[in-house]
């Protein structure tokens, strides 16, 4: 097998990897932000065709974890986070930090990819380590409106898929 | 840990010309035959440059270290780099942040993502360079042969590969490290491919 | 396989003798090439660390002498070939005192200053090539290990949740990456 063919195969296999992806963010009531969340989900499904991409609110674990519904939503979401390969967080409001602060300091924090509007760049919602280690990226209006945001996510997923395929922690 | 400290002391004495007889033979034979030990010597040599620049050596050690670092163009250069780095740090100031075990998980994941991005960016040029270096150690022009990278881009990719610990450079020759071979092997095994060039 | 020497006229190493040497090092051609490079580099460093200027020439002389001996030693030598090279290197070193550093070329203080400035600019640029985490680590390391190196390293390693030896290896790699980058930047400026 030639080297080029080997790389092509590696690419195909990483895109075929059955990633488990969570997407957190604004709910249906938020209009265009929810649409953006849906767009990210749809693009991930298109590019990584074996992936299981969900919003937390769509997930019901009661069959696998009986009694899980008795726990508060935060605990349930921790289970979701533990089970996923990557969690994309579309962070469009100043209050979002408080909502996910609990997860940001957990041992699953490395799975987070938090996309925050640049206007909140100077806020102290998250520990600086989250930003330093690129678990939080900032976007501007233009990037939000165009495909750039989705590209960020897909680029990250590409690394995650390849890492998972190769047994390298990402 | 104590053994590590003793080994380091021995290596330092060797580099400063303080060994003789059997001890000298033992260290030198080992540096020729044991790759890890050779790497350890290089590491201690680098730290000695720092000690010299920062005045952490005794008078006698300083004189011997100066002799060592003046012997070859490469070591003279390394000493200059150490001086410039210290100066840069002094001007920039430290950037210490919150560092905990939690953060080490973030750091590890980021390092690995950085490695994978370095390997796959630019149509997988990094992976190609790594596989080429693994097949046999090469100088820059030979490494670049299989890619379309210009000089600047090639240097950037090589620097990042060295940063990630998968390639090392010695005297202008680029080698695949044990870690680099391990990463290639993992990818080969996972995807059922051969990355031989 | 990369070798800075030709195997043509003026060198002790012909193509035939090189192939013989490689075969002695390892029957597999790739592994043999790698071993050859490792041995050559180890010899160069050996001569450098022993204080010999022009260490490359001494390393090549060592290799040439080993190659001349190959027909004699190949049938009977047992052990790591690298050890044999070391033995030959010792024989070369024995009668010779190491060269004195005062024979090295000197530069004016103006030239030194200009080179340092250029290096500083290149370093600044190269720091930007590093990952943010590595940039931060190297700055922390150099800021904190100025004095009381051992305790400072231990404290930094503990903060980062890694053994001290891992920290040192990582710093060594980052330093090595910076050297390569600065070298490339300085060379580009000279063109």
XYZ file of C-alpha atoms in Angstrom:
558
model
C 0.000 0.000 0.000
C 1.408 3.394 -0.930
C 1.781 6.136 1.639
C -0.877 8.323 -0.003
C -3.344 5.461 0.045
C -2.539 4.834 3.727
C -3.285 8.458 4.572
C -6.498 8.356 2.579
C -7.559 5.288 4.513
C -6.693 6.917 7.828
C -8.797 9.939 6.853
C -11.749 7.756 5.877
C -11.550 5.751 9.066
C -11.386 8.773 11.304
C -14.395 10.268 9.527
C -16.186 6.950 9.956
C -15.413 6.803 13.674
C -18.570 6.515 15.766
C -18.078 9.633 17.844
C -20.534 10.437 20.601
C -21.111 14.181 20.502
C -23.125 16.414 22.798
C -24.169 19.899 21.838
C -25.197 22.232 24.661
C -26.538 25.696 24.180
C -29.618 27.885 23.771
C -33.005 26.189 23.679
C -35.785 26.410 21.070
C -37.065 29.682 22.465
C -33.834 31.482 21.521
C -34.644 31.418 17.788
C -31.537 31.905 15.610
C -29.152 30.583 18.288
C -31.059 27.336 18.481
C -30.943 27.180 14.690
C -27.180 27.577 14.827
C -27.009 24.721 17.299
C -29.065 22.596 14.912
C -26.820 23.565 12.022
C -23.735 22.452 13.949
C -25.442 19.163 14.766
C -26.454 18.578 11.150
C -22.990 19.365 9.789
C -21.343 17.004 12.259
C -23.766 14.236 11.260
C -23.038 14.886 7.604
C -19.252 14.861 7.951
C -18.988 12.127 10.575
C -21.694 9.861 9.297
C -21.449 7.243 12.051
C -21.504 9.757 14.867
C -24.250 9.960 17.469
C -24.910 13.679 17.945
C -27.430 14.799 20.550
C -28.733 17.690 22.524
C -28.846 16.837 26.239
C -32.556 17.545 26.364
C -33.077 14.729 23.815
C -31.357 12.104 25.919
C -33.197 9.672 28.153
C -30.906 7.348 30.083
C -33.556 5.711 32.238
C -33.311 2.404 30.396
C -29.568 2.167 30.952
C -29.527 3.902 34.326
C -32.808 3.239 36.111
C -33.606 5.992 38.567
C -31.418 8.552 36.817
C -34.482 10.715 36.260
C -34.796 11.099 40.039
C -31.539 13.049 40.095
C -31.312 16.753 39.348
C -30.625 17.834 35.804
C -27.035 18.753 36.596
C -26.258 15.193 37.697
C -27.918 13.809 34.599
C -25.874 16.101 32.408
C -22.672 14.949 34.144
C -23.562 11.433 33.064
C -24.058 12.688 29.513
C -20.678 14.378 29.645
C -18.995 11.278 31.015
C -20.475 9.177 28.207
C -19.559 11.457 25.320
C -16.340 11.924 23.374
C -16.772 15.671 23.038
C -19.250 18.282 24.217
C -19.661 21.406 22.098
C -21.091 24.321 24.077
C -22.569 27.215 22.162
C -22.143 29.993 24.681
C -24.193 32.983 23.539
C -25.034 34.717 26.786
C -23.206 36.192 29.747
C -25.004 33.820 32.112
C -23.890 30.657 30.363
C -20.735 30.474 32.440
C -22.653 29.960 35.650
C -24.704 27.204 34.093
C -21.720 25.119 33.086
C -19.192 26.150 35.778
C -19.830 22.851 37.523
C -18.760 20.861 34.470
C -15.814 23.083 33.703
C -14.129 22.084 36.964
C -14.920 18.377 36.603
C -12.484 15.728 35.391
C -14.431 15.566 32.113
C -13.614 19.209 31.395
C -11.076 18.229 28.735
C -13.987 17.099 26.541
C -15.530 20.568 26.432
C -15.303 22.859 23.449
C -16.904 26.121 24.557
C -17.619 28.636 21.805
C -18.077 32.095 23.309
C -18.853 35.420 21.720
C -15.777 37.669 21.819
C -17.698 40.362 23.720
C -17.365 38.122 26.784
C -13.635 37.663 26.314
C -12.790 39.653 29.423
C -15.316 38.029 31.718
C -14.100 35.605 34.349
C -16.753 32.950 34.003
C -14.307 30.107 33.565
C -10.853 29.340 34.996
C -8.142 30.736 32.733
C -6.869 27.195 32.171
C -9.961 26.476 30.076
C -8.940 29.216 27.692
C -5.224 28.419 27.902
C -5.769 24.831 26.875
C -8.150 25.799 24.082
C -11.261 24.345 25.594
C -12.777 27.788 25.034
C -12.576 29.588 21.702
C -13.971 33.024 20.810
C -15.920 33.999 17.737
C -17.075 37.308 16.286
C -20.305 38.201 14.509
C -18.958 37.467 11.086
C -17.675 34.048 12.071
C -20.987 33.278 13.727
C -22.965 34.237 10.650
C -20.697 32.379 8.237
C -19.479 28.785 8.223
C -16.395 29.580 10.309
C -17.919 28.490 13.594
C -18.958 25.162 12.170
C -15.474 24.744 10.697
C -13.901 25.237 14.152
C -16.092 22.491 15.488
C -15.396 20.118 12.604
C -11.630 20.722 12.870
C -11.771 19.854 16.567
C -13.874 16.788 15.886
C -11.408 15.652 13.307
C -8.628 15.648 15.938
C -10.877 13.942 18.456
C -11.877 11.226 15.985
C -8.297 10.579 14.938
C -7.210 10.543 18.577
C -9.956 8.116 19.500
C -9.118 5.896 16.550
C -5.452 5.848 17.531
C -5.999 5.463 21.274
C -4.611 8.911 22.073
C -6.416 10.967 24.724
C -7.918 14.116 23.290
C 14.695 9.312 42.537
C 17.984 9.175 44.444
C 19.476 7.094 41.611
C 18.407 9.749 39.147
C 20.154 12.449 41.178
C 23.349 10.358 41.453
C 23.280 9.655 37.726
C 22.867 13.321 36.989
C 25.800 14.211 39.240
C 27.957 11.668 37.448
C 26.940 13.029 34.052
C 27.672 16.563 35.164
C 31.126 15.529 36.392
C 31.721 13.833 33.051
C 30.732 16.899 31.046
C 32.978 19.075 33.189
C 35.907 16.739 32.588
C 35.955 15.357 36.107
C 35.940 11.643 35.393
C 38.824 9.275 34.741
C 39.645 5.606 34.434
C 36.865 3.069 34.793
C 34.156 5.609 35.555
C 35.001 7.537 32.379
C 34.990 4.379 30.262
C 31.687 3.296 31.732
C 29.930 6.588 30.998
C 31.325 6.834 27.487
C 30.621 3.236 26.546
C 27.092 3.711 27.808
C 26.521 6.923 25.881
C 27.548 5.071 22.718
C 25.344 2.042 23.302
C 22.347 3.325 25.280
C 20.166 5.831 23.424
C 18.277 6.899 26.534
C 21.471 7.563 28.409
C 22.777 9.600 25.466
C 19.574 11.646 25.588
C 20.065 12.153 29.309
C 23.529 13.542 28.658
C 22.107 15.963 26.133
C 19.485 17.028 28.615
C 22.057 17.663 31.347
C 24.255 19.506 28.842
C 21.330 21.840 28.084
C 20.732 22.438 31.788
C 24.426 23.125 32.305
C 24.165 25.933 29.754
C 21.349 27.409 31.831
C 23.390 27.050 35.042
C 26.332 28.749 33.392
C 24.263 31.670 32.127
C 22.572 32.097 35.457
C 25.640 31.817 37.634
C 24.541 28.633 39.387
C 27.981 27.019 39.203
C 30.995 27.232 41.453
C 34.018 29.138 40.138
C 35.810 25.953 39.212
C 32.702 24.466 37.544
C 32.119 27.708 35.663
C 35.606 27.692 34.169
C 35.212 24.083 33.061
C 31.741 24.710 31.670
C 32.991 27.690 29.636
C 35.679 25.457 28.140
C 33.047 22.886 27.262
C 30.696 25.337 25.591
C 33.421 26.986 23.570
C 34.638 23.758 21.975
C 32.126 23.357 19.179
C 30.062 25.823 17.098
C 26.905 23.966 18.117
C 27.590 24.284 21.850
C 28.646 27.922 21.490
C 25.366 28.520 19.733
C 23.413 26.686 22.476
C 25.043 28.869 25.098
C 24.040 31.979 23.165
C 20.492 30.695 22.895
C 20.410 30.162 26.661
C 21.560 33.753 27.206
C 18.931 35.118 24.843
C 16.205 32.987 26.398
C 16.997 34.216 29.901
C 16.958 37.773 28.654
C 13.608 37.210 26.940
C 12.095 35.725 30.090
C 13.364 38.587 32.195
C 11.637 41.036 29.855
C 8.438 39.064 29.467
C 7.902 38.073 33.089
C 6.394 34.812 34.219
C 2.944 33.653 33.190
C 2.144 31.316 36.019
C -1.469 30.280 36.147
C -3.594 27.948 38.211
C -2.064 24.493 37.875
C -3.683 21.452 39.327
C -4.106 17.837 38.540
C -7.386 18.772 36.865
C -5.448 21.059 34.615
C -2.959 18.358 33.715
C -5.832 16.440 32.087
C -6.696 19.552 30.074
C -3.029 20.012 29.224
C -2.552 16.420 28.123
C -5.621 16.541 25.886
C -4.471 19.830 24.374
C -0.941 18.571 23.775
C -2.327 15.551 21.983
C -4.684 17.668 19.898
C -1.760 19.896 19.048
C 0.230 16.838 18.019
C -2.586 15.503 15.847
C -3.155 18.911 14.273
C 0.581 19.179 13.560
C 0.482 15.776 11.893
C -2.612 16.403 9.803
C -2.450 20.103 8.808
C -1.401 20.995 5.297
C -2.574 17.704 3.819
C -0.908 15.586 6.502
C 2.537 17.033 5.829
C 3.581 16.499 9.449
C 2.735 12.817 9.314
C 4.614 12.476 6.066
C 7.696 14.146 7.600
C 7.492 11.939 10.669
C 7.175 8.753 8.639
C 10.076 9.863 6.425
C 12.280 10.568 9.458
C 11.364 7.160 10.851
C 12.402 5.373 7.693
C 15.834 6.925 8.113
C 17.247 10.045 9.752
C 17.496 12.899 7.252
C 18.607 16.462 6.793
C 16.040 19.128 5.966
C 16.325 19.095 2.161
C 15.849 15.309 2.083
C 12.885 15.506 4.434
C 11.208 18.173 2.324
C 11.484 16.087 -0.831
C 8.129 14.323 -0.411
C 6.187 17.483 0.453
C 5.218 20.785 -1.163
C 6.257 22.842 1.855
C 8.391 25.934 1.429
C 11.330 26.565 3.764
C 9.342 28.575 6.316
C 6.460 26.157 6.463
C 8.835 23.211 6.707
C 10.681 24.794 9.633
C 7.390 25.522 11.405
C 6.179 21.945 11.055
C 9.541 20.540 12.170
C 9.640 22.860 15.183
C 6.178 21.695 16.184
C 7.078 18.060 15.718
C 10.135 18.588 17.947
C 7.959 20.400 20.460
C 5.641 17.404 20.571
C 8.609 15.112 21.132
C 8.075 12.955 18.052
C 11.133 14.215 16.182
C 14.479 15.404 17.432
C 17.294 17.193 15.728
C 20.950 16.556 16.285
C 23.559 18.345 14.302
C 21.177 19.157 11.469
C 19.870 15.585 11.176
C 16.247 14.881 12.055
C 15.347 11.620 13.819
C 12.053 10.016 14.694
C 11.949 9.507 18.473
C 10.583 6.528 20.363
C 7.422 8.521 21.004
C 7.138 9.301 17.294
C 7.482 5.636 16.425
C 4.842 4.820 19.037
C 2.380 7.355 17.580
C 2.925 6.002 14.054
C 2.475 2.474 15.273
C -0.795 3.354 17.032
C -2.156 4.908 13.857
C -1.024 1.983 11.752
C -2.570 -0.547 14.080
C -5.814 1.369 14.480
C -6.397 1.894 10.791
C -4.776 -1.263 9.479
C -2.378 0.705 7.287
C 1.342 0.875 6.775
C 2.872 4.332 6.967
C 6.222 3.337 5.490
C 7.488 5.825 2.909
C 20.498 7.777 4.440
C 21.951 11.121 5.276
C 25.729 11.505 5.632
C 27.534 14.778 5.348
C 30.504 13.095 3.720
C 30.778 11.995 0.109
C 31.843 8.463 -0.465
C 33.970 9.656 -3.387
C 37.637 10.555 -3.685
C 39.290 12.133 -0.653
C 37.203 10.146 1.877
C 38.200 6.833 3.458
C 34.723 5.435 2.934
C 33.902 3.880 -0.429
C 30.394 2.817 -1.372
C 31.443 -0.793 -0.984
C 32.931 -0.313 2.459
C 29.903 1.704 3.548
C 27.624 -1.156 2.526
C 29.816 -3.610 4.410
C 29.651 -1.432 7.476
C 25.881 -1.111 7.265
C 25.515 -4.853 6.916
C 27.652 -5.331 10.011
C 25.501 -2.921 11.986
C 22.256 -4.611 11.033
C 21.029 -6.927 8.280
C 17.983 -4.686 7.852
C 18.995 -1.717 5.695
C 16.741 0.836 7.406
C 17.806 -0.103 10.904
C 21.434 -0.168 9.793
C 21.179 3.356 8.380
C 19.673 4.600 11.589
C 22.324 2.889 13.710
C 25.064 4.383 11.559
C 23.703 7.895 12.072
C 23.300 7.319 15.806
C 26.839 6.034 16.147
C 28.278 8.879 14.111
C 26.417 11.483 16.150
C 27.391 9.816 19.407
C 31.034 9.853 18.293
C 30.839 13.540 17.409
C 29.381 14.354 20.814
C 31.946 12.134 22.489
C 34.793 14.097 20.936
C 33.063 17.397 21.726
C 32.554 16.437 25.358
C 36.168 15.387 25.563
C 37.136 18.858 24.416
C 38.192 18.193 20.816
C 37.611 20.972 18.293
C 36.623 19.657 14.846
C 34.926 16.685 16.427
C 33.329 15.693 13.125
C 36.691 14.944 11.560
C 37.710 12.801 14.511
C 34.397 10.946 14.355
C 34.882 10.273 10.651
C 38.461 9.143 11.280
C 37.125 6.700 13.878
C 34.610 5.301 11.418
C 37.208 5.004 8.686
C 39.526 3.053 10.967
C 36.739 0.717 12.048
C 35.790 0.100 8.434
C 39.388 -0.817 7.570
C 39.282 -3.363 10.357
C 35.942 -4.850 9.354
C 37.169 -7.856 7.340
C 39.172 -8.876 10.394
C 36.580 -8.283 13.106
C 33.335 -9.212 11.390
C 33.754 -12.971 11.683
C 34.641 -12.898 15.364
C 33.462 -9.720 17.102
C 30.605 -10.261 19.528
C 28.877 -7.427 21.236
C 27.413 -4.072 20.372
C 29.261 -2.574 17.381
C 28.894 0.832 19.043
C 31.241 -0.352 21.795
C 33.837 -1.218 19.182
C 33.592 2.274 17.761
C 34.115 3.639 21.254
C 37.237 1.526 21.664
C 38.608 2.888 18.396
C 37.751 6.470 19.396
C 39.692 6.024 22.632
C 42.746 4.922 20.673
C 42.548 8.093 18.586
C 42.050 10.315 21.627
C 44.823 8.824 23.726
C 47.911 10.421 22.191
C 46.244 13.784 21.541
C 45.558 16.578 24.014
C 42.185 18.279 23.505
C 42.341 21.559 21.544
C 42.253 24.807 23.472
C 39.178 27.009 23.057
C 41.413 30.086 22.640
C 42.131 28.977 19.068
C 38.512 29.641 18.159
C 37.463 32.597 16.005
C 36.590 35.778 17.889
C 33.982 38.378 17.060
C 33.840 42.065 17.848
C 31.465 43.291 20.526
C 29.450 45.077 17.808
C 29.039 41.839 15.892
C 28.065 40.065 19.115
C 25.477 42.719 19.920
C 23.977 42.581 16.439
C 23.805 38.786 16.540
C 22.176 38.844 19.988
C 19.577 41.329 18.803
C 18.748 39.232 15.791
C 18.550 36.137 17.951
C 16.225 37.945 20.312
C 13.923 38.877 17.444
C 14.003 35.330 16.134
C 13.270 33.971 19.603
C 10.313 36.277 19.899
C 8.976 35.016 16.601
C 9.659 31.400 17.539
C 7.863 31.716 20.852
C 4.811 32.426 18.744
C 5.246 29.127 16.929
C 5.097 27.156 20.190
C 1.766 26.004 21.524
C 0.392 28.356 24.209
C 0.824 25.660 26.856
C 4.469 25.082 25.975
C 5.139 28.782 25.756
C 3.756 29.221 29.212
C 5.626 26.232 30.574
C 9.005 27.386 29.297
C 8.459 30.916 30.592
C 7.388 29.587 33.992
C 10.297 27.187 34.090
C 12.896 29.845 33.364
C 11.272 32.396 35.628
C 10.998 30.042 38.580
C 14.167 27.968 38.364
C 16.595 30.839 38.438
C 17.968 29.864 41.824
C 17.271 26.918 44.085
C 16.736 24.949 40.932
C 15.868 21.635 42.531
C 13.088 22.920 44.766
C 11.716 25.181 42.062
C 11.529 22.294 39.584
C 9.836 20.099 42.147
C 7.268 22.812 42.886
C 6.541 23.453 39.211
C 6.283 19.746 38.427
C 3.908 19.298 41.340
C 1.758 22.191 40.112
C 1.572 20.602 36.693
C 0.831 17.158 38.094
C 3.839 15.484 36.498
C 7.065 13.885 37.757
C 10.128 16.153 37.760
C 11.861 13.979 35.174
C 8.922 14.468 32.754
C 9.091 18.216 33.279
C 12.807 18.246 32.477
C 12.313 16.144 29.352
C 9.515 18.396 28.177
C 11.580 21.526 28.778
C 14.457 19.916 26.892
C 12.168 19.237 23.908
C 10.818 22.764 23.915
C 14.333 24.156 24.121
C 15.369 21.915 21.227
C 12.364 23.081 19.195
C 13.292 26.699 19.859
C 16.915 26.099 18.819
C 15.788 24.605 15.514
C 13.397 27.489 14.925
C 15.927 30.190 15.831
C 18.551 28.502 13.654
C 16.160 28.549 10.709
C 15.226 32.174 11.351
C 18.875 33.295 11.625
C 19.791 31.386 8.448
C 16.902 33.009 6.585
C 18.139 36.459 7.642
C 21.597 35.722 6.301
C 20.223 34.922 2.835
